[in-house]
Short mmCIF file of C-alpha atoms and ligand atoms in Angstrom, two decimals:
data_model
loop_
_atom_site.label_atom_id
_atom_site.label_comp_id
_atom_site.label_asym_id
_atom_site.label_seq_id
_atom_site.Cartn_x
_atom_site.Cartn_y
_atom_site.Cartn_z
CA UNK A 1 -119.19 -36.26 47.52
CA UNK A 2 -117.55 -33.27 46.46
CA UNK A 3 -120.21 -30.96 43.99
CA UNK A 4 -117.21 -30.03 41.38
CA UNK A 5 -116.83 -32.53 38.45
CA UNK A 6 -114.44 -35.29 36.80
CA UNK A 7 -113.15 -32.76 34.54
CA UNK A 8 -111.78 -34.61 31.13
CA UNK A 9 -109.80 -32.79 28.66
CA UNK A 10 -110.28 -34.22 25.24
CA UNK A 11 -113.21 -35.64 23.19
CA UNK A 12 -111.48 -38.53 21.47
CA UNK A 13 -111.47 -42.29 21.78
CA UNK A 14 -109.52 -41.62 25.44
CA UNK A 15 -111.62 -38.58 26.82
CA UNK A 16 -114.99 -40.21 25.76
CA UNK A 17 -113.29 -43.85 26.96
CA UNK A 18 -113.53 -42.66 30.41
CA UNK A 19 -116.40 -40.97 30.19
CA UNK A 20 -118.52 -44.01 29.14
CA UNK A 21 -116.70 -45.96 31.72
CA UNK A 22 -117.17 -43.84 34.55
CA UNK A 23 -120.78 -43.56 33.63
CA UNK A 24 -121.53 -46.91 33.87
CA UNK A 25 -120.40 -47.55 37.24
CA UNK A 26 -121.68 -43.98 38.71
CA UNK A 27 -124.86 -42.34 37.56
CA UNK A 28 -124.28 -39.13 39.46
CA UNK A 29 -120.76 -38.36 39.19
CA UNK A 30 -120.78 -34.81 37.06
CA UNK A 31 -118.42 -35.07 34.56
CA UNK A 32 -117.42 -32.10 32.01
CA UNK A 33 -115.68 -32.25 29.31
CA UNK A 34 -113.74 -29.49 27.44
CA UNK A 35 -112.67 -29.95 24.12
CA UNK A 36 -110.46 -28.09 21.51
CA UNK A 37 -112.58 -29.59 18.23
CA UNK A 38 -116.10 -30.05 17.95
CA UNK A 39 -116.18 -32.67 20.67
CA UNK A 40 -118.24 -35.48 18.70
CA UNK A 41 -117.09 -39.13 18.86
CA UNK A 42 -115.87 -40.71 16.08
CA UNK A 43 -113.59 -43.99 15.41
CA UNK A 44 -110.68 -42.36 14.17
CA UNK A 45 -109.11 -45.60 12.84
CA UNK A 46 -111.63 -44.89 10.38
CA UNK A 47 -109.54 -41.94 8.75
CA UNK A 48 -107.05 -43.95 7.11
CA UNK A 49 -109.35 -45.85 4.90
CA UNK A 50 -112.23 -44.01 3.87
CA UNK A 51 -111.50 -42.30 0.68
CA UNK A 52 -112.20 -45.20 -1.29
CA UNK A 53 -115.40 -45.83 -0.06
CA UNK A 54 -116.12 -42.14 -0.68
CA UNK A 55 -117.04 -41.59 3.15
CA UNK A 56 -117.85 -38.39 4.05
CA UNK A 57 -116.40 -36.49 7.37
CA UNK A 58 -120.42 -36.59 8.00
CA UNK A 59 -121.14 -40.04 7.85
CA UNK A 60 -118.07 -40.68 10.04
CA UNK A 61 -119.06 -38.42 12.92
CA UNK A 62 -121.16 -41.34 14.83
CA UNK A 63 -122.79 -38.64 17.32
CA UNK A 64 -122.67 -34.80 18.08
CA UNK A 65 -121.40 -33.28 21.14
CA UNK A 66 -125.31 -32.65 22.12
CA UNK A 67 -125.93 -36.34 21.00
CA UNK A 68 -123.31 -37.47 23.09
CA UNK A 69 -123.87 -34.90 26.41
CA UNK A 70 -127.44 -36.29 26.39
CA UNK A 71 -126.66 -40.14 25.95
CA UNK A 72 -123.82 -39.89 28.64
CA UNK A 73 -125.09 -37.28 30.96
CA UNK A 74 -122.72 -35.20 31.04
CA UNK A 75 -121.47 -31.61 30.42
CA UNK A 76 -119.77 -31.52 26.58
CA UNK A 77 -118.03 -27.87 25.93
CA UNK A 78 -117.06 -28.06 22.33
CA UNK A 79 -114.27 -25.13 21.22
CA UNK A 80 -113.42 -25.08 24.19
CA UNK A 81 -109.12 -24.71 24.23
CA UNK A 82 -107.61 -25.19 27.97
CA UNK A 83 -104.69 -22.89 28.36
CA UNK A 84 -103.31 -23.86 31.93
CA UNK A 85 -103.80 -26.50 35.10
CA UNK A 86 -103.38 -24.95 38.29
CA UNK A 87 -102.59 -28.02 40.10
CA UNK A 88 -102.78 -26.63 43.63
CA UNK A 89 -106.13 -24.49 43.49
CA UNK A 90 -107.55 -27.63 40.96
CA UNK A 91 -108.98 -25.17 38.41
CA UNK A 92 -108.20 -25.30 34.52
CA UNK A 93 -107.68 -22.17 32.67
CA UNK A 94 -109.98 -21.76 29.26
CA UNK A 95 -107.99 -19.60 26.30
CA UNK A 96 -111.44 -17.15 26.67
CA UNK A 97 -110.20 -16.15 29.81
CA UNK A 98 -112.75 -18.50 31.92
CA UNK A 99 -112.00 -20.97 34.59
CA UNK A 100 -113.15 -24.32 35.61
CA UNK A 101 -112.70 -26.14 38.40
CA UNK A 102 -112.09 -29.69 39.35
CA UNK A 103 -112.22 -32.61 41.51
CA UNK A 104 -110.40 -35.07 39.46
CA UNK A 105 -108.87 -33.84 36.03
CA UNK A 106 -108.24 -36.26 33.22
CA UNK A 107 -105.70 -35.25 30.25
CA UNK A 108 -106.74 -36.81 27.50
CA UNK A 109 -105.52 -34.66 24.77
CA UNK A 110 -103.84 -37.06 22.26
CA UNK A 111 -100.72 -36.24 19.85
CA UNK A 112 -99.63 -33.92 16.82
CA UNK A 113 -98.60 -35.50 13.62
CA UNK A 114 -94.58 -34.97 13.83
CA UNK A 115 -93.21 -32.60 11.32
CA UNK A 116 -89.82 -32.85 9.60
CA UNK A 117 -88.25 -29.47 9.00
CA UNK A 118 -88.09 -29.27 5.36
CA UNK A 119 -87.14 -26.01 2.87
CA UNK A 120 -88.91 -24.92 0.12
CA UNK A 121 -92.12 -22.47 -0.68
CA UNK A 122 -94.17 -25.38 -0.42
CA UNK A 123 -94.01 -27.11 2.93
CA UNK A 124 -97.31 -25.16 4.30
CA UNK A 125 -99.23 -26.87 1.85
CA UNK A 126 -98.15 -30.68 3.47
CA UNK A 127 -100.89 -32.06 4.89
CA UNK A 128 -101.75 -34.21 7.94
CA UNK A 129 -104.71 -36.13 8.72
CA UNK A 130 -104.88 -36.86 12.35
CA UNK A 131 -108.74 -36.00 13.46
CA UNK A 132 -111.94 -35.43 11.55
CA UNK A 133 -111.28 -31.75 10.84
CA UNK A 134 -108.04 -32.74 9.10
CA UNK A 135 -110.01 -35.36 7.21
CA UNK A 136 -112.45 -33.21 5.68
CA UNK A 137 -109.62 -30.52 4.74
CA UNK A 138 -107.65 -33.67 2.89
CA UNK A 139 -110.70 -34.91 1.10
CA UNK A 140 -111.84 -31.29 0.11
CA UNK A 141 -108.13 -30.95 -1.32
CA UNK A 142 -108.02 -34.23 -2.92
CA UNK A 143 -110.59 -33.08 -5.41
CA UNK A 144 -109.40 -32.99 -8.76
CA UNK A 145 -105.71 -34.26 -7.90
CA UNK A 146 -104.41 -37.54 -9.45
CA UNK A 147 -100.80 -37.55 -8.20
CA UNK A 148 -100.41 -37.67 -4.55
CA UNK A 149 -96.54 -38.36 -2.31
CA UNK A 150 -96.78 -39.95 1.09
CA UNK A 151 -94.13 -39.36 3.30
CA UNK A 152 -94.09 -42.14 5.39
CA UNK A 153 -93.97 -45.56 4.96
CA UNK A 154 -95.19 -46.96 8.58
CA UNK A 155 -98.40 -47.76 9.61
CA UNK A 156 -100.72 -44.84 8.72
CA UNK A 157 -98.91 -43.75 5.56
CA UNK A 158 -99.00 -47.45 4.31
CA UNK A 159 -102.57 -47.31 4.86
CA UNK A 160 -103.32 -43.87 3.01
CA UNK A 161 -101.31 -45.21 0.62
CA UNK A 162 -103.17 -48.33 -0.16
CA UNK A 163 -106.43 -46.52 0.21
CA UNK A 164 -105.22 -43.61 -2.16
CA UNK A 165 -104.36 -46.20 -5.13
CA UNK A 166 -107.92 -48.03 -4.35
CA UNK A 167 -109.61 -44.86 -5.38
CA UNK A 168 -107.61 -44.14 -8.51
CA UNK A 169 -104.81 -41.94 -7.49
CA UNK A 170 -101.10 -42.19 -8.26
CA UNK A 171 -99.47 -43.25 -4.67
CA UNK A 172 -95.85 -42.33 -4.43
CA UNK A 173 -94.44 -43.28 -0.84
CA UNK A 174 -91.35 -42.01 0.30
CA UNK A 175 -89.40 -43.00 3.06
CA UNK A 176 -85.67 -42.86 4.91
CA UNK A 177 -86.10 -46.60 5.58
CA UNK A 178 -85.03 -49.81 4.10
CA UNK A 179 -88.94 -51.19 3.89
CA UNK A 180 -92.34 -50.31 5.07
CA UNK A 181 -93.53 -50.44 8.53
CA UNK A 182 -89.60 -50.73 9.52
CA UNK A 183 -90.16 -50.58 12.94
CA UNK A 184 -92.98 -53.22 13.18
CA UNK A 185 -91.58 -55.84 10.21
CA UNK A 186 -88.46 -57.85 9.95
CA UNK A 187 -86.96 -57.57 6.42
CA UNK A 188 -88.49 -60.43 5.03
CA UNK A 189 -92.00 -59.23 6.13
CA UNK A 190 -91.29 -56.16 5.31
CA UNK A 191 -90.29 -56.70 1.41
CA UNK A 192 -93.29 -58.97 1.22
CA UNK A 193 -95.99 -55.97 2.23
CA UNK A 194 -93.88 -53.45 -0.29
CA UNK A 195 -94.11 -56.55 -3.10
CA UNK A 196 -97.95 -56.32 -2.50
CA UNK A 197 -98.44 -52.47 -2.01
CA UNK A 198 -95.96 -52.39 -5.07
CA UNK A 199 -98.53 -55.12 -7.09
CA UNK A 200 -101.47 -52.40 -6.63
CA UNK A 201 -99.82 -49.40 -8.11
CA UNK A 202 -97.75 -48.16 -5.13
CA UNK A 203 -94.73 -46.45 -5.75
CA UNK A 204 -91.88 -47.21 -2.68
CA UNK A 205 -89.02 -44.57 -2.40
CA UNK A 206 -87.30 -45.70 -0.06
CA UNK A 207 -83.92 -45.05 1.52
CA UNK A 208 -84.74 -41.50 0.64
CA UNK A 209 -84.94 -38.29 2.57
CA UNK A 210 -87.00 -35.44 1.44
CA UNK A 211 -85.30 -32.32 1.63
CA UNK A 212 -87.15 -29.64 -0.57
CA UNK A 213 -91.08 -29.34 -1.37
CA UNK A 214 -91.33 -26.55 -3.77
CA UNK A 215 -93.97 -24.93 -5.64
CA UNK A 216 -94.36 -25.47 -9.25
CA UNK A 217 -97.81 -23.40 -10.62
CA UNK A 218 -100.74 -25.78 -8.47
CA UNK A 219 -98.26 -28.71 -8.23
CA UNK A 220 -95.58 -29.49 -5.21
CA UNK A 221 -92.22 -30.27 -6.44
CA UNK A 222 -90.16 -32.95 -3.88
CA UNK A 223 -86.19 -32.32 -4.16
CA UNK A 224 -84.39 -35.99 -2.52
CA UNK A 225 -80.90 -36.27 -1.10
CA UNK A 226 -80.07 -38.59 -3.89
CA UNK A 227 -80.32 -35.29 -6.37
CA UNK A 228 -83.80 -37.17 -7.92
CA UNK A 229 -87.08 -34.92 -7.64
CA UNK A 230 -90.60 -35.75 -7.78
CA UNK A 231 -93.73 -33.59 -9.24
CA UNK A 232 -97.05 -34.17 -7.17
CA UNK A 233 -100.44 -33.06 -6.85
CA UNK A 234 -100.71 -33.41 -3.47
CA UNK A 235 -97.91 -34.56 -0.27
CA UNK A 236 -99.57 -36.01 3.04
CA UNK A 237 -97.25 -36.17 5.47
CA UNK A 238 -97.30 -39.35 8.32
CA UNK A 239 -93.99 -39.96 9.94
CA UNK A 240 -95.36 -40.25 13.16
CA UNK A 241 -97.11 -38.97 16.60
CA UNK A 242 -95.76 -36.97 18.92
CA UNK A 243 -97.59 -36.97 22.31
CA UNK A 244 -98.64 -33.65 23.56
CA UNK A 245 -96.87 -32.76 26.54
CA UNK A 246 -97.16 -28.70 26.67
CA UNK A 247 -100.11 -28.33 28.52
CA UNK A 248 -98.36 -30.53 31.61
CA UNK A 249 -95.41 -29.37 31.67
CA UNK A 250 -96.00 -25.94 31.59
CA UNK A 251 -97.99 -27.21 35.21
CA UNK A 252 -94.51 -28.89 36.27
CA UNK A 253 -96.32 -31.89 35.64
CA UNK A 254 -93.76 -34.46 34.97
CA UNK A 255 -93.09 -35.33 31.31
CA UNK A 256 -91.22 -37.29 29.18
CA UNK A 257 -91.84 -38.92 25.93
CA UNK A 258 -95.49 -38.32 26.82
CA UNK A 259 -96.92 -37.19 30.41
CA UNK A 260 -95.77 -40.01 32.91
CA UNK A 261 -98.13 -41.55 34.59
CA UNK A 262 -98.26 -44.69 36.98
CA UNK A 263 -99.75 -47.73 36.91
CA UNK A 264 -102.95 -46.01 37.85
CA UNK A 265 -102.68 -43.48 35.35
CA UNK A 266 -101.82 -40.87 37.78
CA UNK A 267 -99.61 -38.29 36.83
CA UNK A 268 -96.87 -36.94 39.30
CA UNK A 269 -99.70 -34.29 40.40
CA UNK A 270 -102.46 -35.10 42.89
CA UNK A 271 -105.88 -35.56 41.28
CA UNK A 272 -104.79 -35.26 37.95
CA UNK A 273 -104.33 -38.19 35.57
CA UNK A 274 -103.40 -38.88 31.65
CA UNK A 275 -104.21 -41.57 29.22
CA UNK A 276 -104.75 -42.32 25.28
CA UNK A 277 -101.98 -40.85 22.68
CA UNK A 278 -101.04 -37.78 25.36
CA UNK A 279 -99.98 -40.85 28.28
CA UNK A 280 -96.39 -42.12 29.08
CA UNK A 281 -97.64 -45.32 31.70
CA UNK A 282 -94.78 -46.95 32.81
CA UNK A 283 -92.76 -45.79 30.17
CA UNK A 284 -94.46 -46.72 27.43
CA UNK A 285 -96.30 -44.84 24.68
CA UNK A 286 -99.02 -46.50 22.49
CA UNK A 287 -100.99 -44.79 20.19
CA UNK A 288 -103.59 -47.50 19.77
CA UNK A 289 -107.05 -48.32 20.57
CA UNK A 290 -107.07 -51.51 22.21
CA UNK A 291 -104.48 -49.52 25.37
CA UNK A 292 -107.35 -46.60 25.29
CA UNK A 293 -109.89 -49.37 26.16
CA UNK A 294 -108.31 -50.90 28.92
CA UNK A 295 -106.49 -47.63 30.49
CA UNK A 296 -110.72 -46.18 30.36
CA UNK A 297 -111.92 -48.98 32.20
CA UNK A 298 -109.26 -48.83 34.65
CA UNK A 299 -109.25 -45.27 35.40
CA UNK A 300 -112.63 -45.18 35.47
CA UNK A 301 -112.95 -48.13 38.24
CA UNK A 302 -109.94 -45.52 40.09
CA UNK A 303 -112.28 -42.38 39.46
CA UNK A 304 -115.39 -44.05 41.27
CA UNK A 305 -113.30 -44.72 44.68
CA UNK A 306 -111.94 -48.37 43.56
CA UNK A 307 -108.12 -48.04 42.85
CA UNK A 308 -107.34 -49.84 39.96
CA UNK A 309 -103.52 -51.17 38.51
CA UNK A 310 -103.73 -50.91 34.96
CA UNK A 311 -103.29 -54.30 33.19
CA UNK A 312 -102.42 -54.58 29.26
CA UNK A 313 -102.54 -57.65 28.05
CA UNK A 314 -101.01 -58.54 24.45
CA UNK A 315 -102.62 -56.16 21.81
CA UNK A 316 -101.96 -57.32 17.97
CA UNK A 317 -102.67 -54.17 16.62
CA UNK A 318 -104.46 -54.85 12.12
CA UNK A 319 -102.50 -52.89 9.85
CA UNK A 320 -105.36 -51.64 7.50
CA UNK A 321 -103.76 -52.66 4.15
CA UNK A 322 -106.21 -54.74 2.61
CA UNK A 323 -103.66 -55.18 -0.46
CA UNK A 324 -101.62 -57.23 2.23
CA UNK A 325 -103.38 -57.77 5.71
CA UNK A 326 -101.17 -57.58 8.52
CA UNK A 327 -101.31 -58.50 12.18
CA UNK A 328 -98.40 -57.27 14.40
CA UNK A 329 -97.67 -57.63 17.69
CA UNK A 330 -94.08 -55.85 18.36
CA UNK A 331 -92.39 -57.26 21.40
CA UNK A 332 -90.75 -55.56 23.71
CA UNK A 333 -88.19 -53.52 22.84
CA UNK A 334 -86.25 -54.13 26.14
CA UNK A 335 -86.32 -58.09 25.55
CA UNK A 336 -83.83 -60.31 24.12
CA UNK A 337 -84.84 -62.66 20.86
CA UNK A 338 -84.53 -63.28 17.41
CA UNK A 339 -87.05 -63.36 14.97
CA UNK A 340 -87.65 -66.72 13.21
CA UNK A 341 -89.32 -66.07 9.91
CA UNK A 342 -91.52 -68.41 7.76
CA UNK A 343 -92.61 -68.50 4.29
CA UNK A 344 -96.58 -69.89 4.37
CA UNK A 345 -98.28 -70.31 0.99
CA UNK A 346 -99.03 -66.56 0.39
CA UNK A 347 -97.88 -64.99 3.29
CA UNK A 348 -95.41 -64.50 6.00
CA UNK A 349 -95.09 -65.72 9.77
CA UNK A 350 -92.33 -64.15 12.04
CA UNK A 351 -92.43 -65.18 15.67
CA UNK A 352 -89.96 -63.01 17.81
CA UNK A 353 -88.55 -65.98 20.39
CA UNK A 354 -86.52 -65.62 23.39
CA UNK A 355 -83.83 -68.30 23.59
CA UNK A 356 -85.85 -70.61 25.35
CA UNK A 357 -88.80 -70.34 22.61
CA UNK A 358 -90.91 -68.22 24.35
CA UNK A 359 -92.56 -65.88 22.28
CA UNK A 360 -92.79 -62.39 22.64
CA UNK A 361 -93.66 -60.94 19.79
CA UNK A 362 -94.96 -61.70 15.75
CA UNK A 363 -95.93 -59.92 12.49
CA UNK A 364 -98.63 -62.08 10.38
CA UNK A 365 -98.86 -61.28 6.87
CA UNK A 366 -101.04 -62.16 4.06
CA UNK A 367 -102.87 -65.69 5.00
CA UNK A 368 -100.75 -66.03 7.82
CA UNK A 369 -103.29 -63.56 9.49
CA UNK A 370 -105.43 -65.94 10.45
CA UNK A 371 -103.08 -67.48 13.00
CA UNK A 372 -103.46 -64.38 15.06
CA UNK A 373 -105.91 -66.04 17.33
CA UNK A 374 -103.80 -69.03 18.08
CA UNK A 375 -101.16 -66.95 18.88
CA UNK A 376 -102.09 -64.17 20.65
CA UNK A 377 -102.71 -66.21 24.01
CA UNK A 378 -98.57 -67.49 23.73
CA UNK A 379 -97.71 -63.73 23.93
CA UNK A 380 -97.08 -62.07 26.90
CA UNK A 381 -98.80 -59.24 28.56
CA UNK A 382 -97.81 -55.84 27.63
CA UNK A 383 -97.99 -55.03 31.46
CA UNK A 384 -98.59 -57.46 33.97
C1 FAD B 1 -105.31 -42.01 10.49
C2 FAD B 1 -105.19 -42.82 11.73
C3 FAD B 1 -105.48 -44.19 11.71
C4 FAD B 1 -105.36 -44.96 12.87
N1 FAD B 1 -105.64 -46.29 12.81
C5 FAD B 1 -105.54 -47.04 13.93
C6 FAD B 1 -105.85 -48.42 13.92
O1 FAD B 1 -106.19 -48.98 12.89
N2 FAD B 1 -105.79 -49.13 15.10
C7 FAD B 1 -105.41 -48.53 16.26
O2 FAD B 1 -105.37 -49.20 17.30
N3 FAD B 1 -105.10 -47.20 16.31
C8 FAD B 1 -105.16 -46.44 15.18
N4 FAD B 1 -104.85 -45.12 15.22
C9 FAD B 1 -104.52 -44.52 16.54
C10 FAD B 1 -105.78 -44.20 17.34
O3 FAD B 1 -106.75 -43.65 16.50
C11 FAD B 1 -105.41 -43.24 18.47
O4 FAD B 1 -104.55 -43.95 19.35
C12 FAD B 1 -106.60 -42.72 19.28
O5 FAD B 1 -107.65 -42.28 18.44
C13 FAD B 1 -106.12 -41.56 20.16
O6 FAD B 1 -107.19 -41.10 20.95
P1 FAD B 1 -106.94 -39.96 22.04
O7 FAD B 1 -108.28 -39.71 22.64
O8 FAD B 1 -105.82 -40.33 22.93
O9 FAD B 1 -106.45 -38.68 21.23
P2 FAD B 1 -107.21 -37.76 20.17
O10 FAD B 1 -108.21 -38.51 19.40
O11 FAD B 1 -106.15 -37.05 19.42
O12 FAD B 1 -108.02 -36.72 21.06
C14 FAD B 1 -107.42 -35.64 21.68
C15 FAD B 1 -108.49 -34.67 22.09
O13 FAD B 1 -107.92 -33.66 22.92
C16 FAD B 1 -108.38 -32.40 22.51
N5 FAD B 1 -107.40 -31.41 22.98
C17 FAD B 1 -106.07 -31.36 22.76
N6 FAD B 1 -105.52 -30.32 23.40
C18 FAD B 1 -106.52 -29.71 24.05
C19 FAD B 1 -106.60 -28.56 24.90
N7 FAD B 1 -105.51 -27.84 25.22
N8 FAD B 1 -107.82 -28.18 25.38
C20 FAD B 1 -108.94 -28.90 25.10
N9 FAD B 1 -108.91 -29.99 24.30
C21 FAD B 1 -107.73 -30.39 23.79
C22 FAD B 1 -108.51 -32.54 21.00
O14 FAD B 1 -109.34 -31.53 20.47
C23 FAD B 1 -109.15 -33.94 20.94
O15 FAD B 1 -110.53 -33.85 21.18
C24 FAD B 1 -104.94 -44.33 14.07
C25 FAD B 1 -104.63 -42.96 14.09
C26 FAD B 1 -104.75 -42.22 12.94
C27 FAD B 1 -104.40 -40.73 12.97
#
């Protein structure tokens, strides 16, 4: 076997996904992993809801870098930025100048929180929260605030949102859409999560675009198309993920949304392979957990000499709104239905149905929720 390592780049749920993976099946493999941030493993999901239970960036950090280099055997370089992949000599280039080489490389370097181009003195002060750094920064800023403006009413803004309120703050949530989560929700399911949101103290502003954030003394001042304005304490900004694709492309590794990669998770470059937030596989993007899990295991098996197709099988993904727990399952964009939406006592079940009946696809709200297990086996797989 060849002496230079599985070289991942990334500490998050994907880097250290593959690293546990790998490790189980192959004691002796050397893996290293070089990471921007302070390479300890966390649950990120965490992020969105832990304000109101006062959690501390401390008490989410599950292990250190060291912690985590020791229990996995591996090499764990923390700060560590890579600037460039030379594909052809298999080396990675580190910002300080250093190189490392590789035997197999694994980009597992996530996505930036999109930002929309907005005018006004105060759009450096917008914040993001998209890793444990960012976390700490928010909470730290949060002190003393009581009025804070979302933008972004999908899935992470909706759960700031509901988490903000929980702990006393004023939650204004503004959005170009019709409804919340409006690309996971048909109407009716939609309306239904803003009627609960809106029944703890959330304020919806929706069909809106933000086009100023101005400065006013310590307080951000939001200027709308419809001429209205808004005075906050505070704006976090979530409209959405974009993969990052720099790094690859600047290799002429092939890129699209995110860095393509096959069934395997190989990219369009020999010995080099992307998964997690970063990861295009078969044309599809998803910034979730449960895909991290089953792309690590895969890869993994590949990385150890056992070429493995990557399977996904349905994925509901819980919407962390505890005001209104949700279960959705989008289906496929690509497939023909209709959604067929029913009223249950205090909640909402839409099943997305081919003509036939099949179903591809559902959104559980409220009680409904706990038909998630009964239908998850009816959907189909996300990749077969
Ligand atoms: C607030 C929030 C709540 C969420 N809630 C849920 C949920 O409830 N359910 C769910 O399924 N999903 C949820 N998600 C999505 C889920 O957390 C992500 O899909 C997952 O954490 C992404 O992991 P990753 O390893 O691909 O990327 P990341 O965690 O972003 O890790 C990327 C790593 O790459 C490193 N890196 C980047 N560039 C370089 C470079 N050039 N050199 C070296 N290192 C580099 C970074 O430092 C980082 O360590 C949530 C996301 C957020 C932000």
């Amino acid at each position: 076997m060849s002496q230079q390592p599985v070289v991942l780049i990334g500490s998050g749920l994907a880097g250290y996904g593959v690293a546990r993976e790998l490790r189980k099946l192959n004691s002796e493999v050397p893996i290293t992993m070089l990471s921007a941030d302070h390479g300890g493993f966390y649950s990120k999901p965490m992020l969105s809801n832990a304000i109101a239970t006062s959690k501390t960036p401390e008490s989410i950090l599950n292990s250190s870098a060291t912690q985590m280099a020791n229990q996995l055997h591996i090499a764990i370089r923390p700060n560590t930025r890579v600037s460039a992949i030379d594909s052809v000599q298999k080396v990675v280039m580190l910002e300080n100048g250093e190189s490392v080489s590789y035997d197999h490389l694994v980009l597992a370097i996530g996505a930036d929180q999109i930002r929309i181009p907005l005018q006004g003195d105060g759009i450096n002060e917008l914040l993001t929260v998209n890793d444990l750094d960012d976390y700490r920064h928010f909470r730290f800023a949060l002190a003393g605030k009581k009025q804070i403006a979302i933008l972004g009413a999908g899935l992470i803004g909706c759960e700031f949102a509901n988490d903000l309120v929980s702990a006393g703050y004023e939650v204004h949530v503004i959005d170009i859409s019709t409804q919340p989560l409006g690309r996971l929700l048909p109407a009716e399911g939609g309306r239904f999560l803003q009627d609960k949101l809106t029944a703890i103290g959330i304020k919806f502003h929706l069909k809106t675009i933000t086009q100023r954030i101005d400065r006013v003394g310590d307080r951000l001042n939001l200027s709308f198309d419809d001429e209205t304005q808004l005075e906050v304490d505070l704006v976090l900004s979530a409209v959405g993920l974009r993969p990052r694709i720099q790094l690859a492309k600047a290799a002429s590794i092939e890129v699209n949304r995110g860095i393509v990669t096959d069934r395997y998770l190989q990219t369009r470059a020999s010995y080099i392979y992307a998964l997690g937030d970063c990861a295009e596989v078969e044309g599809k993007v998803l910034p979730f957990v449960m895909p991290i899990s089953h792309a690590s295991r895969a890869l993994a098996a590949t990385l150890n000499g056992t070429p493995t197709m990557l399977r996904y099988p349905a994925m509901p993904v819980l919407v962390k709104t505890p005001a209104c727990p949700t279960i959705v399952s989008p289906p496929d964009p690509d497939k023909g239905g209709e959604w067929r939406v029913d009223k249950t006592e205090d909640g909402i079940r839409a099943l997305f149905q081919d003509i036939t009946g099949n179903l591809l696809g559902f959104a559980l709200l409220g009680d409904a929720t706990k038909e998630k297990n009964a239908l998850t086996p009816l959907l189909p797989p996300v990749l077969d």
